[in-house]
PDB file of C-alpha atoms in Angstrom:
ATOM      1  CA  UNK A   1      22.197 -63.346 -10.921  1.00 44.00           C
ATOM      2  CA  UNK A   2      19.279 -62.552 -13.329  1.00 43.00           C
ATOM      3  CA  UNK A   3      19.139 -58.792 -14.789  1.00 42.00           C
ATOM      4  CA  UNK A   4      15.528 -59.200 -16.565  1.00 43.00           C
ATOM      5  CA  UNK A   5      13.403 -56.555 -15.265  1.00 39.00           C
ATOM      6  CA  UNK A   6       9.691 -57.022 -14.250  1.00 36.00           C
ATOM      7  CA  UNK A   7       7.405 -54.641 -15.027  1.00 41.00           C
ATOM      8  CA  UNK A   8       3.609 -54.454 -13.969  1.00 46.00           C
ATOM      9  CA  UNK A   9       1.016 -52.801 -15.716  1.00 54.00           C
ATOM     10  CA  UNK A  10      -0.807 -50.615 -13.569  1.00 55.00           C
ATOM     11  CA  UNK A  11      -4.401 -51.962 -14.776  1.00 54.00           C
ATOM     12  CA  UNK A  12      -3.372 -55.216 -13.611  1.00 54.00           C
ATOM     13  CA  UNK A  13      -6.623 -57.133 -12.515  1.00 55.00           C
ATOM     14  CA  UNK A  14      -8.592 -54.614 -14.189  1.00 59.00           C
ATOM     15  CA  UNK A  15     -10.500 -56.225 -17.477  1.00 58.00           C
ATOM     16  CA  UNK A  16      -8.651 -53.791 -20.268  1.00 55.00           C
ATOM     17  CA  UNK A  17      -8.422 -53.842 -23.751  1.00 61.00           C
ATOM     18  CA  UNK A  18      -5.197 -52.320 -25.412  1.00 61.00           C
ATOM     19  CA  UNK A  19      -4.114 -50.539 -22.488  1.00 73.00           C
ATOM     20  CA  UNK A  20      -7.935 -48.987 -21.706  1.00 85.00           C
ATOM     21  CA  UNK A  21     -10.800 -50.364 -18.945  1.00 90.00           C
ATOM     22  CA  UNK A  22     -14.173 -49.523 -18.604  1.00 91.00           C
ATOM     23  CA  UNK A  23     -17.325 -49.375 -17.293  1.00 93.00           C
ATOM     24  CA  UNK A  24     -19.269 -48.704 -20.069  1.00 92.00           C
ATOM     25  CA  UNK A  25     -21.698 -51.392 -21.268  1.00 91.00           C
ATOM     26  CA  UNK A  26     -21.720 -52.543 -24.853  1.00 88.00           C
ATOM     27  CA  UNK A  27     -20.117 -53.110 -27.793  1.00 87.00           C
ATOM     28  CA  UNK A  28     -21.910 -51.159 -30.760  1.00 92.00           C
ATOM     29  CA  UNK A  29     -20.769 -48.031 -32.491  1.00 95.00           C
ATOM     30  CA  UNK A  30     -22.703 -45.869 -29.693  1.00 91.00           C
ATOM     31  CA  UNK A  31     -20.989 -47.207 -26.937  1.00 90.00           C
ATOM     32  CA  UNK A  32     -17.588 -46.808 -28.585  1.00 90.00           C
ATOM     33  CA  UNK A  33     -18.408 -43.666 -29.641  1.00 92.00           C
ATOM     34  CA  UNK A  34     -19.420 -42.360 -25.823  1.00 88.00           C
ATOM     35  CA  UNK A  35     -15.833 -44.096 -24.641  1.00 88.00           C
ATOM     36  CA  UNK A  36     -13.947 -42.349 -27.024  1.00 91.00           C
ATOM     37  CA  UNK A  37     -15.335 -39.001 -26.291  1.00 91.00           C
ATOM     38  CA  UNK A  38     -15.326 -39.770 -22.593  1.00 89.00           C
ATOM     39  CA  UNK A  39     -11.266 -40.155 -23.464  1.00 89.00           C
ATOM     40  CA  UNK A  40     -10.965 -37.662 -25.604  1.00 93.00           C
ATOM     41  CA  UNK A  41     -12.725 -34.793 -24.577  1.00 93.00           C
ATOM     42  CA  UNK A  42     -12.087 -35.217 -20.660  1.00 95.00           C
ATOM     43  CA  UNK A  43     -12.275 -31.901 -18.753  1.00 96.00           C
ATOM     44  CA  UNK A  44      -9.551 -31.707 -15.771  1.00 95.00           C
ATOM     45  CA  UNK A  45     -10.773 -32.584 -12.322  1.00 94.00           C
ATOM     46  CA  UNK A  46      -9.211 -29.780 -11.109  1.00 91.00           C
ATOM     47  CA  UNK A  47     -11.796 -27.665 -13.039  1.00 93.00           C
ATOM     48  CA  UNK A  48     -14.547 -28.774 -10.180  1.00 93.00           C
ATOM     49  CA  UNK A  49     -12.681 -27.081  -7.532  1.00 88.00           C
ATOM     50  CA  UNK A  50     -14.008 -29.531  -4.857  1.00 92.00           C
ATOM     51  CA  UNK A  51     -17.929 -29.384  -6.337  1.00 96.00           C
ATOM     52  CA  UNK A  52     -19.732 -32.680  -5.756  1.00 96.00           C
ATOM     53  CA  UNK A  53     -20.486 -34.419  -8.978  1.00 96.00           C
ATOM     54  CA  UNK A  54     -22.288 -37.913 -10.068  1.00 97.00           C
ATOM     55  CA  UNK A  55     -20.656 -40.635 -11.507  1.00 96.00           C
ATOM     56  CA  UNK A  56     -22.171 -43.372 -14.032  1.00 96.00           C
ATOM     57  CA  UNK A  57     -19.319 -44.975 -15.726  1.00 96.00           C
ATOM     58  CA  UNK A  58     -15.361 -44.911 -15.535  1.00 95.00           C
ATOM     59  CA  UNK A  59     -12.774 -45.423 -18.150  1.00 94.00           C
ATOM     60  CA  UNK A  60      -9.003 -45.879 -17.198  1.00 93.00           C
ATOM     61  CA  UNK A  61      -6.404 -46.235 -19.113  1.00 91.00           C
ATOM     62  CA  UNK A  62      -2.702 -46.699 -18.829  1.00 86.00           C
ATOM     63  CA  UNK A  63      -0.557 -43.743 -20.448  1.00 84.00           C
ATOM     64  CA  UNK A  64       3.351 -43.146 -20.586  1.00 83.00           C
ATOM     65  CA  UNK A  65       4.716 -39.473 -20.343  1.00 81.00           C
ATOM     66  CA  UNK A  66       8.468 -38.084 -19.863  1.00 84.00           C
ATOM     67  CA  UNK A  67       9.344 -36.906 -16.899  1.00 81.00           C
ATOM     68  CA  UNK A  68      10.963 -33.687 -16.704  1.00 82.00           C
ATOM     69  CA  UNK A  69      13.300 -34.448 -14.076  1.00 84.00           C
ATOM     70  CA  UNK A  70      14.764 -37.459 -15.479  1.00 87.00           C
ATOM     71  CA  UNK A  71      14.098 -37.227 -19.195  1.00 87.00           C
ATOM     72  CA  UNK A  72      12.860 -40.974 -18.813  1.00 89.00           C
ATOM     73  CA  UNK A  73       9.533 -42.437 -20.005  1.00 87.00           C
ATOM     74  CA  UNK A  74       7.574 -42.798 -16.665  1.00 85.00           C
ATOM     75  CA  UNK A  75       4.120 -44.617 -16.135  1.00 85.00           C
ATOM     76  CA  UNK A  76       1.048 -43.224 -14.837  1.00 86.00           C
ATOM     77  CA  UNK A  77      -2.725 -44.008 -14.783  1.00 90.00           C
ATOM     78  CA  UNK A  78      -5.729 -41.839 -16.189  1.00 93.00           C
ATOM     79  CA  UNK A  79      -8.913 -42.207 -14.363  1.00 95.00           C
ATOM     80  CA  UNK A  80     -11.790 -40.355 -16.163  1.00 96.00           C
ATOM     81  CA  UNK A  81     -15.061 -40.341 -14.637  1.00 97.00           C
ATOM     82  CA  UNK A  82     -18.604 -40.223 -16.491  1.00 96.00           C
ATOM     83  CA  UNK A  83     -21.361 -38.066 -15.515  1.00 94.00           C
ATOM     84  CA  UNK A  84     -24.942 -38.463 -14.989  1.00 89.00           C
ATOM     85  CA  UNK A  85     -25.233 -35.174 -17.644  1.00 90.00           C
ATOM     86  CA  UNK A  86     -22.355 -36.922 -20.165  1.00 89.00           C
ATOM     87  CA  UNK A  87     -19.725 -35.327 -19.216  1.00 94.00           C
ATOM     88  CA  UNK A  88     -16.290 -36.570 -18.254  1.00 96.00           C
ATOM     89  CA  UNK A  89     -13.385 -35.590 -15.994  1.00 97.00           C
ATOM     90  CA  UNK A  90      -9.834 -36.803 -15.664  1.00 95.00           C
ATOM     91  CA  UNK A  91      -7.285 -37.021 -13.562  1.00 94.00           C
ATOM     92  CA  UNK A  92      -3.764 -38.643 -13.503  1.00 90.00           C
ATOM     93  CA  UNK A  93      -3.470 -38.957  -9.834  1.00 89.00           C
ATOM     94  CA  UNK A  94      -2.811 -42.663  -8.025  1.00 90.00           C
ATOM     95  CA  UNK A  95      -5.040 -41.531  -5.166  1.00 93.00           C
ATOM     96  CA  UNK A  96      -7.979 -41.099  -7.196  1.00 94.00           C
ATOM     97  CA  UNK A  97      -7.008 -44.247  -9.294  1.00 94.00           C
ATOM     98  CA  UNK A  98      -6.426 -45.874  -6.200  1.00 93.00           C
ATOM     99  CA  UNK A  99      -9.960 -44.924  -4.406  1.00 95.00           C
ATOM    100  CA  UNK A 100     -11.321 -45.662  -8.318  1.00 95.00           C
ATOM    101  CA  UNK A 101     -10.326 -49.488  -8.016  1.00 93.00           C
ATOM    102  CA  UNK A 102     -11.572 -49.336  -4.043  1.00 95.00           C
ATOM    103  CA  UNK A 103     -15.503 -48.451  -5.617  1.00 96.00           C
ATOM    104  CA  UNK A 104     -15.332 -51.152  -8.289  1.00 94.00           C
ATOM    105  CA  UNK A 105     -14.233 -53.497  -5.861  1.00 94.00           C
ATOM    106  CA  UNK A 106     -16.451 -52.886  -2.527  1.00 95.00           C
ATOM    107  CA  UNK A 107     -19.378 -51.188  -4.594  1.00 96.00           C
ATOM    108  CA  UNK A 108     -19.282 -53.151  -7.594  1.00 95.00           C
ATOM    109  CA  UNK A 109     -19.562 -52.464 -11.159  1.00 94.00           C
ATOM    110  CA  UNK A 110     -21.927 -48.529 -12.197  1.00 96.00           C
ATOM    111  CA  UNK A 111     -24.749 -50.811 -13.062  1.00 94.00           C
ATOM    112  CA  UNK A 112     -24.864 -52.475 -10.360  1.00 94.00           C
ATOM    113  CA  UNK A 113     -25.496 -49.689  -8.438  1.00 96.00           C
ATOM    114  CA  UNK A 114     -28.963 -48.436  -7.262  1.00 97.00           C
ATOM    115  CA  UNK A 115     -28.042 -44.592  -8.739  1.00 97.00           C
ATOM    116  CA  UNK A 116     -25.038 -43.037  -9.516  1.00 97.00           C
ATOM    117  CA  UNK A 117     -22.367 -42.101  -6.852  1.00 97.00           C
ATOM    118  CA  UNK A 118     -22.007 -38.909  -5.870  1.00 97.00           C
ATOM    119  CA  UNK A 119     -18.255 -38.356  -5.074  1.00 96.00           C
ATOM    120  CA  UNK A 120     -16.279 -35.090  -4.613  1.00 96.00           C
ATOM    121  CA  UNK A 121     -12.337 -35.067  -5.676  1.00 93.00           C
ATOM    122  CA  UNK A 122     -10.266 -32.307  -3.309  1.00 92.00           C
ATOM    123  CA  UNK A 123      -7.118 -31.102  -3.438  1.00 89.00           C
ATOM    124  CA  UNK A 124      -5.002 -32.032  -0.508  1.00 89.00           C
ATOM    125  CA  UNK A 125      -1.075 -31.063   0.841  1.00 86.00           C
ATOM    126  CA  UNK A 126       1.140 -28.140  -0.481  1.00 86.00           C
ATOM    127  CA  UNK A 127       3.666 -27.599  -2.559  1.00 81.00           C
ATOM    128  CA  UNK A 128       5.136 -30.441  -4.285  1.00 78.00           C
ATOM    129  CA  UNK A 129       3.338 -33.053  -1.999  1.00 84.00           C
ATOM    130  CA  UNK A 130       0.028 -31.450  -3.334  1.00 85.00           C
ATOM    131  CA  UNK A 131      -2.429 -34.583  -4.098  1.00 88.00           C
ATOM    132  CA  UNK A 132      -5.934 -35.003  -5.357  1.00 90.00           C
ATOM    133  CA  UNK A 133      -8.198 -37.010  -3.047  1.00 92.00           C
ATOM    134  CA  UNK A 134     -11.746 -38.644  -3.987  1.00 94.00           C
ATOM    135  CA  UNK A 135     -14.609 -38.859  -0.867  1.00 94.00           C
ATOM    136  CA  UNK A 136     -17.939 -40.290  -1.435  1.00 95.00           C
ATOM    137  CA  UNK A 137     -20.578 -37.912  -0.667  1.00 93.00           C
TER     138      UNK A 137
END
């Protein structure tokens, strides 16, 4: 009997770099300066409170927190979302992750795409089986 554990990242089949993917094009000190403030300076999705907003660009990263419950070092995925005006939103939610990965793959990549989307993220559920949930509008 073997007792190696498999783990999977969740970015797997995502193109990322040291834990981080994204959509945004190029590799000068502009571009890296846009993704790190896109990380960095991420407002909370939550903060929209179901307003309709335009997307350009994505970043997503993989991130590690404790949980509460269990005092052990859990997984989760940040989705942040780039806006037509620059600014970015996050969310660590597998729904919006989830729909996040659906886009890239039946949309294609931002620039592909004849404009940016216009998406709203809503709250769905009560209590502790509250959930965020991304719609294309």
């Amino acid at each position: 009997m073997s007792t190696d554990i498999t783990t999977t990242s969740p970015l797997a089949g995502l193109a990322a770099q040291n834990g981080i993917f994204t959509t945004v094009k190029g590799d000068d000190f502009e571009t890296k300066t846009k993704i790190f403030n896109a990380v960095n300076d991420a407002e909370n999705i939550s903060d929209l409170n179901g307003k309709p907003f335009e997307i350009t660009d994505m970043v997503i990263e993989s991130a590690e927190f404790v949980n509460e419950k269990t005092g052990e070092v859990d997984q989760a995925v940040r989705t942040i979302f780039i806006t037509s005006d620059g600014k970015a939103y996050q969310a660590f939610s597998g729904p919006v992750f989830n729909a996040a990965k659906r886009i890239l793959t039946l949309l294609g990549d931002p620039s592909e795409w004849p404009a940016p989307l216009k998406v709203r993220v809503t709250e769905e559920g009560k209590g502790l089986n509250r959930y965020y949930k991304l719609t294309l509008v």
